[in-house]
XYZ file of N, CA and C in Angstrom:
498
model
N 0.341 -9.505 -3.262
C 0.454 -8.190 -2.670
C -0.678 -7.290 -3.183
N -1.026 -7.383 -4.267
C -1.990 -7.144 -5.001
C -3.265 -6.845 -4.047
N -3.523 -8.120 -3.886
C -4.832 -8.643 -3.715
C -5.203 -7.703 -2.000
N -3.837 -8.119 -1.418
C -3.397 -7.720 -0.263
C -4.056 -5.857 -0.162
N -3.334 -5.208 -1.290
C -3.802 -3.236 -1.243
C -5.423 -3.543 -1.461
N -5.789 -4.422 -2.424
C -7.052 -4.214 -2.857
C -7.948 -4.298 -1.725
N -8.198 -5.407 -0.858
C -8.531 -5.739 0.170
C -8.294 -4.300 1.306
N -7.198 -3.514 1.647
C -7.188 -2.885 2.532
C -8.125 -1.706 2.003
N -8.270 -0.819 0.573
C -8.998 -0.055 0.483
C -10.343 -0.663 0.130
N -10.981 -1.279 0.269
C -12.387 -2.147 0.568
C -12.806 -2.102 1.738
N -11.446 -2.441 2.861
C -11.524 -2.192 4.034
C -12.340 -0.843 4.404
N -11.151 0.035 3.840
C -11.468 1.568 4.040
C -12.757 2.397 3.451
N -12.799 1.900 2.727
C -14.485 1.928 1.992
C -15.200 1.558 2.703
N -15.494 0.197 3.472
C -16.538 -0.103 4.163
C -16.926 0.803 5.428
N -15.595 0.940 5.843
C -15.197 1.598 6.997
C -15.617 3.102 7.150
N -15.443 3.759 6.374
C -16.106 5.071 5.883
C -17.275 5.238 5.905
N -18.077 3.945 4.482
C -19.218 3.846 4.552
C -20.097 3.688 5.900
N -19.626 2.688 6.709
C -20.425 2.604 7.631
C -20.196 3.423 8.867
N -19.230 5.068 8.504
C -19.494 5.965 9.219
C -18.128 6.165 10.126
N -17.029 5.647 9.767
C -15.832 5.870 9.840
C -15.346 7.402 9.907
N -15.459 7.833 8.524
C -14.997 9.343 8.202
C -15.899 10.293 9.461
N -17.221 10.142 9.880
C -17.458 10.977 11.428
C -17.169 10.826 12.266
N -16.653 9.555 12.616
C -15.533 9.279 13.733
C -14.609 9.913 13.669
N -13.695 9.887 12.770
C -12.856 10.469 12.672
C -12.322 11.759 12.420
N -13.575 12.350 12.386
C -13.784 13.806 12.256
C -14.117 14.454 13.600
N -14.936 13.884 13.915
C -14.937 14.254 15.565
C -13.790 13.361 16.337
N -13.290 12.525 16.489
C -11.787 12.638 17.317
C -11.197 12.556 16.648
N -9.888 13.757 16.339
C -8.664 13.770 15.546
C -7.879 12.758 16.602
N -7.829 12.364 17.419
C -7.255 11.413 18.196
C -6.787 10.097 17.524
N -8.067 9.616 16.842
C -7.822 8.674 16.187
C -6.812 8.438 15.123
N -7.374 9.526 14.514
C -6.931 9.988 13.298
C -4.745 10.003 13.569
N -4.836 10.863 15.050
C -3.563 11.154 15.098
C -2.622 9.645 15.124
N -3.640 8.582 15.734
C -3.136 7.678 16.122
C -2.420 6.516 14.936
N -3.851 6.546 14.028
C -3.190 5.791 12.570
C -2.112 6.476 11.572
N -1.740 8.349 11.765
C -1.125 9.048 11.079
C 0.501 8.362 12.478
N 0.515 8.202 13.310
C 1.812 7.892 13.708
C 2.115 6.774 13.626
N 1.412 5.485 13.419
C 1.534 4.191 12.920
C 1.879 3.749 11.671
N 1.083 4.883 10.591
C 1.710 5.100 9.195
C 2.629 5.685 9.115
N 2.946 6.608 9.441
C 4.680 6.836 9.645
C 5.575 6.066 10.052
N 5.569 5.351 11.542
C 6.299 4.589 11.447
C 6.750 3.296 10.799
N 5.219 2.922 10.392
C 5.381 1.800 8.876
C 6.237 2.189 8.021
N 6.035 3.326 7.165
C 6.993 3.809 6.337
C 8.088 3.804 6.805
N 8.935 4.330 8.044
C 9.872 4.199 8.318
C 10.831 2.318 8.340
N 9.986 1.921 8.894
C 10.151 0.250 9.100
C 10.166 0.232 7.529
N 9.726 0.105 6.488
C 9.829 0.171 4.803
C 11.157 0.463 4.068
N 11.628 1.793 4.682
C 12.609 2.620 4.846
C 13.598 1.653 4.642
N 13.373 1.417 5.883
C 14.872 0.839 6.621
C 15.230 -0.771 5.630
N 14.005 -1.393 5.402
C 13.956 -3.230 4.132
C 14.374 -2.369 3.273
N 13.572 -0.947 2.268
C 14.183 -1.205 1.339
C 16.063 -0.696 1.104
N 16.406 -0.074 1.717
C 17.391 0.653 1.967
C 18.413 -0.774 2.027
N 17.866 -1.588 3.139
C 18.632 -2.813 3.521
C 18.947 -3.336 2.301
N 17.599 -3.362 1.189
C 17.609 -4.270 0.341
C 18.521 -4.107 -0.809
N 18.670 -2.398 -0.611
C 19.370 -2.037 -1.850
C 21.032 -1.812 -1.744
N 21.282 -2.180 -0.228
C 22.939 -2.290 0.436
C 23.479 -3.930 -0.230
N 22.457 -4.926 -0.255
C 22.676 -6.508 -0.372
C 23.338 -6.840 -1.691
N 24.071 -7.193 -2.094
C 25.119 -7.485 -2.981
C 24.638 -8.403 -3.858
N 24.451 -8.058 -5.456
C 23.784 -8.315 -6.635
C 24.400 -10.334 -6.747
N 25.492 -10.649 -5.931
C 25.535 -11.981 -5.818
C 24.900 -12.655 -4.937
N 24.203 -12.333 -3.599
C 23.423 -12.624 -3.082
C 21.988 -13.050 -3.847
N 21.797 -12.366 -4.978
C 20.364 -12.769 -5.586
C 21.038 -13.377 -6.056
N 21.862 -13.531 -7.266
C 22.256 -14.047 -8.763
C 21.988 -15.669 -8.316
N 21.641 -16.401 -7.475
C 20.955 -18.096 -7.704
C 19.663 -17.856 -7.290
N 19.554 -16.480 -7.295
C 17.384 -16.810 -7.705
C 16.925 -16.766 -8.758
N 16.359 -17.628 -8.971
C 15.308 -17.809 -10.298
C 13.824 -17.555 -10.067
N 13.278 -16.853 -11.267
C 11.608 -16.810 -11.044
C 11.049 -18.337 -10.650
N 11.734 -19.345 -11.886
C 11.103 -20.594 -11.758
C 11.361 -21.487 -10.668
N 12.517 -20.635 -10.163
C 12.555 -21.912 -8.394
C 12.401 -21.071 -7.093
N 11.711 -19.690 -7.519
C 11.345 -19.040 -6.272
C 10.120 -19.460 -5.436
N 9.626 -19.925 -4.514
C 8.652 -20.695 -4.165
C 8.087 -19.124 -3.640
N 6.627 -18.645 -4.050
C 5.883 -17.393 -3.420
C 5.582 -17.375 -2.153
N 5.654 -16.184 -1.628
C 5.187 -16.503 -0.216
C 3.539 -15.558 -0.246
N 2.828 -16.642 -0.489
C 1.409 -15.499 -0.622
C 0.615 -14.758 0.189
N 0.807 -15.876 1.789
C 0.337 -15.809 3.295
C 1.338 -13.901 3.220
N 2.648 -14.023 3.717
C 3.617 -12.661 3.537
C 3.384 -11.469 2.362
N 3.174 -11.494 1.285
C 2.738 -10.672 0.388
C 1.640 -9.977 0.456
N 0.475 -10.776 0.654
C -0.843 -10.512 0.833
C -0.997 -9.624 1.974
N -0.322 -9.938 3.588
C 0.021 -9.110 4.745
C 0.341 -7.473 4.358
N 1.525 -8.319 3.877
C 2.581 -6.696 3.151
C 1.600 -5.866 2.712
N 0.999 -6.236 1.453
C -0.012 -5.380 0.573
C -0.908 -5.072 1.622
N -1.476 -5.531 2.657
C -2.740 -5.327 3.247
C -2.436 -4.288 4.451
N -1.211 -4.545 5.065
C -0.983 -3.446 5.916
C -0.552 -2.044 5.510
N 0.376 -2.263 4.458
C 0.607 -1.094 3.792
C -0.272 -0.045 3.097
N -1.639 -0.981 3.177
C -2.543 0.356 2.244
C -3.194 0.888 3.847
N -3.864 -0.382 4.695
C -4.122 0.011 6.212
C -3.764 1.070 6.861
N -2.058 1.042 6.819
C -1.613 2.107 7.340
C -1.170 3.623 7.068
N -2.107 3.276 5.428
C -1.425 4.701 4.453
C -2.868 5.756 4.935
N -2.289 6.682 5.497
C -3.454 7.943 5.825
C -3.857 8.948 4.487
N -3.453 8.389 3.740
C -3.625 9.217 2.426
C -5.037 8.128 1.638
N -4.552 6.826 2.078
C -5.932 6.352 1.970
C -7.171 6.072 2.373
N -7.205 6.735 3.958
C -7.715 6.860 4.589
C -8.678 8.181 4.686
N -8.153 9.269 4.228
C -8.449 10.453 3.579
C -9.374 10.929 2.012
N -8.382 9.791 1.588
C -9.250 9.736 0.109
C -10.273 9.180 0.026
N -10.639 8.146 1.276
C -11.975 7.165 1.418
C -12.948 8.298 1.702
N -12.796 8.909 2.941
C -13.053 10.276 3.659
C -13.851 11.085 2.638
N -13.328 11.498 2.024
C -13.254 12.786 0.782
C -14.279 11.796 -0.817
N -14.049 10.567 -0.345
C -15.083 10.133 -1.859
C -16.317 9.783 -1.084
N -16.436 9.649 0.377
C -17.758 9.546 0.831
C -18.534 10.358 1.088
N -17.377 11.490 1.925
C -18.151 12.898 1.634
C -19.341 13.306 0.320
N -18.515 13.219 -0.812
C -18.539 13.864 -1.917
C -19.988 12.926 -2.618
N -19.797 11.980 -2.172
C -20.633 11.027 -3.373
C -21.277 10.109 -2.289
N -21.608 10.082 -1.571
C -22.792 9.199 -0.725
C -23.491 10.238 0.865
N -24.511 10.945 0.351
C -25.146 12.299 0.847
C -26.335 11.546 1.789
N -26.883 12.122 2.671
C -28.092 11.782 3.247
C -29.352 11.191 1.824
N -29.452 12.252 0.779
C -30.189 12.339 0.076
C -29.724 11.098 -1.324
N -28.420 10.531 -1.273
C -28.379 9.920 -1.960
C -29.317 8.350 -2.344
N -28.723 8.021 -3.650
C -30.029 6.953 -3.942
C -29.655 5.774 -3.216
N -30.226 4.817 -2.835
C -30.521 3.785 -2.292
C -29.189 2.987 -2.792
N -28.802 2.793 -4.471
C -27.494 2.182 -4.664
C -26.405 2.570 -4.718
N -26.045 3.841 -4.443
C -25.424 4.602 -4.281
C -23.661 4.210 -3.914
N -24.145 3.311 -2.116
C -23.251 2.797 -1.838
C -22.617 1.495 -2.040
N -23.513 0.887 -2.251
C -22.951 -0.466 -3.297
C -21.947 -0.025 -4.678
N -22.803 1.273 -5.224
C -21.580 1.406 -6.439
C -20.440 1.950 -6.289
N -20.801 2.788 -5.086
C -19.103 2.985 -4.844
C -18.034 2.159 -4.483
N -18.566 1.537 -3.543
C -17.832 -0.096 -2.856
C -17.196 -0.758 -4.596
N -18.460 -0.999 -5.358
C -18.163 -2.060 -5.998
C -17.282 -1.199 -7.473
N -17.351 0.148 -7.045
C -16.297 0.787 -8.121
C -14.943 0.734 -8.120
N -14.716 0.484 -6.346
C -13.389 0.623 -6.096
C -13.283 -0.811 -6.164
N -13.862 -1.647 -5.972
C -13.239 -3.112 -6.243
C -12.842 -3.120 -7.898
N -13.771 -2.725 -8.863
C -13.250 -3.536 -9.888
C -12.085 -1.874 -10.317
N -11.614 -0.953 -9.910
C -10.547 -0.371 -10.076
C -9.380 -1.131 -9.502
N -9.477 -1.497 -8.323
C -8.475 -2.043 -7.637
C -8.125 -3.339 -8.450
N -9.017 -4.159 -8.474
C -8.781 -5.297 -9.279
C -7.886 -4.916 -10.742
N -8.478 -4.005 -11.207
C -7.769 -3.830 -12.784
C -6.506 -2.859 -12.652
N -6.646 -1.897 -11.746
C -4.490 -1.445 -11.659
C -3.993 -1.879 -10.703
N -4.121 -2.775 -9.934
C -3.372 -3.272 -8.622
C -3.152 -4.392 -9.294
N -3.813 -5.501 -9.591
C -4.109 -6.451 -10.427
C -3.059 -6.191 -11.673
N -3.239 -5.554 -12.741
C -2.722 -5.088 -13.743
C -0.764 -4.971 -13.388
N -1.190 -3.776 -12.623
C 0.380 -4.019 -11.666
C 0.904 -5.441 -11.921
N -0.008 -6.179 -11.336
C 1.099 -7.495 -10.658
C 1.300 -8.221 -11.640
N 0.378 -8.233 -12.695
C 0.602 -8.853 -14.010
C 1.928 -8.229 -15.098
N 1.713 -7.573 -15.206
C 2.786 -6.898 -16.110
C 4.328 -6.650 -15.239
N 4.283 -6.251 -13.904
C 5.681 -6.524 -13.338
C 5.775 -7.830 -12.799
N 5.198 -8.890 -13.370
C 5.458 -10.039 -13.639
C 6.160 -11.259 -14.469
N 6.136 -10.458 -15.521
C 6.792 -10.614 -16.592
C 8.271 -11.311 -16.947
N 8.795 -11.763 -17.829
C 10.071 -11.904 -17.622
C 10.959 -10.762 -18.056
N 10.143 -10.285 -18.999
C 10.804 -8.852 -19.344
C 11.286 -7.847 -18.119
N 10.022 -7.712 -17.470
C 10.199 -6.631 -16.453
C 10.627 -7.046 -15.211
N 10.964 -8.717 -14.799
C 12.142 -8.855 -13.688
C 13.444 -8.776 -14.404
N 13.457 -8.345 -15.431
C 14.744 -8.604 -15.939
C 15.247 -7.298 -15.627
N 14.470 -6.425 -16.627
C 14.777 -4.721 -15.856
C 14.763 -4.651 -14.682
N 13.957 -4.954 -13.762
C 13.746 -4.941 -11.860
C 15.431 -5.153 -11.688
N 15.764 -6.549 -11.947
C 16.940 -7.069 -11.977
C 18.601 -6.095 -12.118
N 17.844 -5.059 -13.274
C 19.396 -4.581 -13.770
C 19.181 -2.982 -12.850
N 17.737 -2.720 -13.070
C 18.127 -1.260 -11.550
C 17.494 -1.451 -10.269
N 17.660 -2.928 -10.300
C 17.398 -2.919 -8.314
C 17.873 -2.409 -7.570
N 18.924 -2.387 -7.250
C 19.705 -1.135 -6.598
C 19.025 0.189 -6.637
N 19.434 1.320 -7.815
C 18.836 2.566 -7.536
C 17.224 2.497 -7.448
N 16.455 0.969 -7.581
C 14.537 1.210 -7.267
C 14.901 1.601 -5.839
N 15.320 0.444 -5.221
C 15.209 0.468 -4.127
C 15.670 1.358 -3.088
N 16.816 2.600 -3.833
C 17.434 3.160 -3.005
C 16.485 4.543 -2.994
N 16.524 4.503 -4.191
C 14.847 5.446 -4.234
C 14.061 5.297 -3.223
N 13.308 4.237 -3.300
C 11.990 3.901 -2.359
C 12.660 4.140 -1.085
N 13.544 3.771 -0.962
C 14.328 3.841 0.980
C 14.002 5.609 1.030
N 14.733 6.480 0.335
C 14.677 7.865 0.498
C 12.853 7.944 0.277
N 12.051 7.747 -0.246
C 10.677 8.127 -0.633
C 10.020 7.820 0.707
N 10.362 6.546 1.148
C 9.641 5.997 2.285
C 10.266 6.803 3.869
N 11.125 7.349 3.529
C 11.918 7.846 4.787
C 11.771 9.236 5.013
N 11.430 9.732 3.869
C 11.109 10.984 3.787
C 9.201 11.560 3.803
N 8.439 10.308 3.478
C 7.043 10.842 3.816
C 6.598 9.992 5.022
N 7.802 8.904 5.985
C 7.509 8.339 7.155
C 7.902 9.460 7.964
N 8.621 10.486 8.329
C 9.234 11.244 8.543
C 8.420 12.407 8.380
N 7.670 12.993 7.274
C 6.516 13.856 7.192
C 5.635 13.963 7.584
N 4.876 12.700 8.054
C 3.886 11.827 8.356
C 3.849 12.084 9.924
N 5.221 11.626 10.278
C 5.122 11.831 11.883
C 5.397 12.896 12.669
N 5.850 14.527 11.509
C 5.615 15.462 11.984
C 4.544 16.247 11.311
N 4.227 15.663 10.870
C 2.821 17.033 10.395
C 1.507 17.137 11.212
């Protein structure tokens, strides 16, 4: 999933870079179009984690880390659409190209930005997946799955919902 966010804001970086953010500045159209798609993502989010956090703590209790087979093809998706469709990252790409790659800028300019956000992404997205990897920390996951998830259902329902009226 990781690999999956990292990949989508690389996306958005390139995308910027190669002149994205004036597109999208001259048609808010566009713009309107990925802000109602990200909303309704969130909403669709909403609704899994909400589901997830209704599902009855015996339903998991015969999963094991060691006989869970990964689904990496599905994770990687997950992570990749979810940053795709986040307009906040789409904005922030916007706003660091603005700011830091100028007509007048130097020649490497945009390589270092590209290659800044890779090795950030790599080290807290990355980092993320390592440490809530753990056995320690599925163990905690384990004992407040319920209120994570009921959280995230309200978080995701409430800025899918913001999203598609603002």
């Amino acid at each position: 999933m990781a690999t999956g966010v990292i990949t989508g804001s690389l996306f958005w970086a390139i995308l910027t870079a190669t002149g994205l953010s004036a597109a999208l500045t001259a048609y808010a159209q566009a713009l309107f179009v990925i802000k109602i798609a990200g909303g309704a993502y969130l909403l669709y989010l909403a609704f899994r984690a909400g589901r997830s956090a209704l599902k009855p703590v015996s339903d998991l209790a015969g999963t094991t880390v060691e006989r869970a087979v990964p689904r990496y093809r599905s994770l990687y998706r997950q992570g990749l659409f979810m940053h795709i469709g986040n307009p906040k990252a789409i904005l922030s790409w916007i706003a660091i190209m603005s700011l830091g790659f100028r007509a007048d800028a130097p020649a490497g300019m945009l390589p270092a930005i590209i290659g800044g956000c890779a090795i950030l992404g790599v080290t807290v997205f990355g980092g993320y997946a390592l440490l809530f990897s753990t056995a320690s920390m599925i163990a905690l996951y384990t004992r407040l799955r319920r209120w994570i998830e009921s959280v995230l259902s309200a978080v995701f329902a409430v800025a899918g919902l913001k999203l598609l009226v603002w």
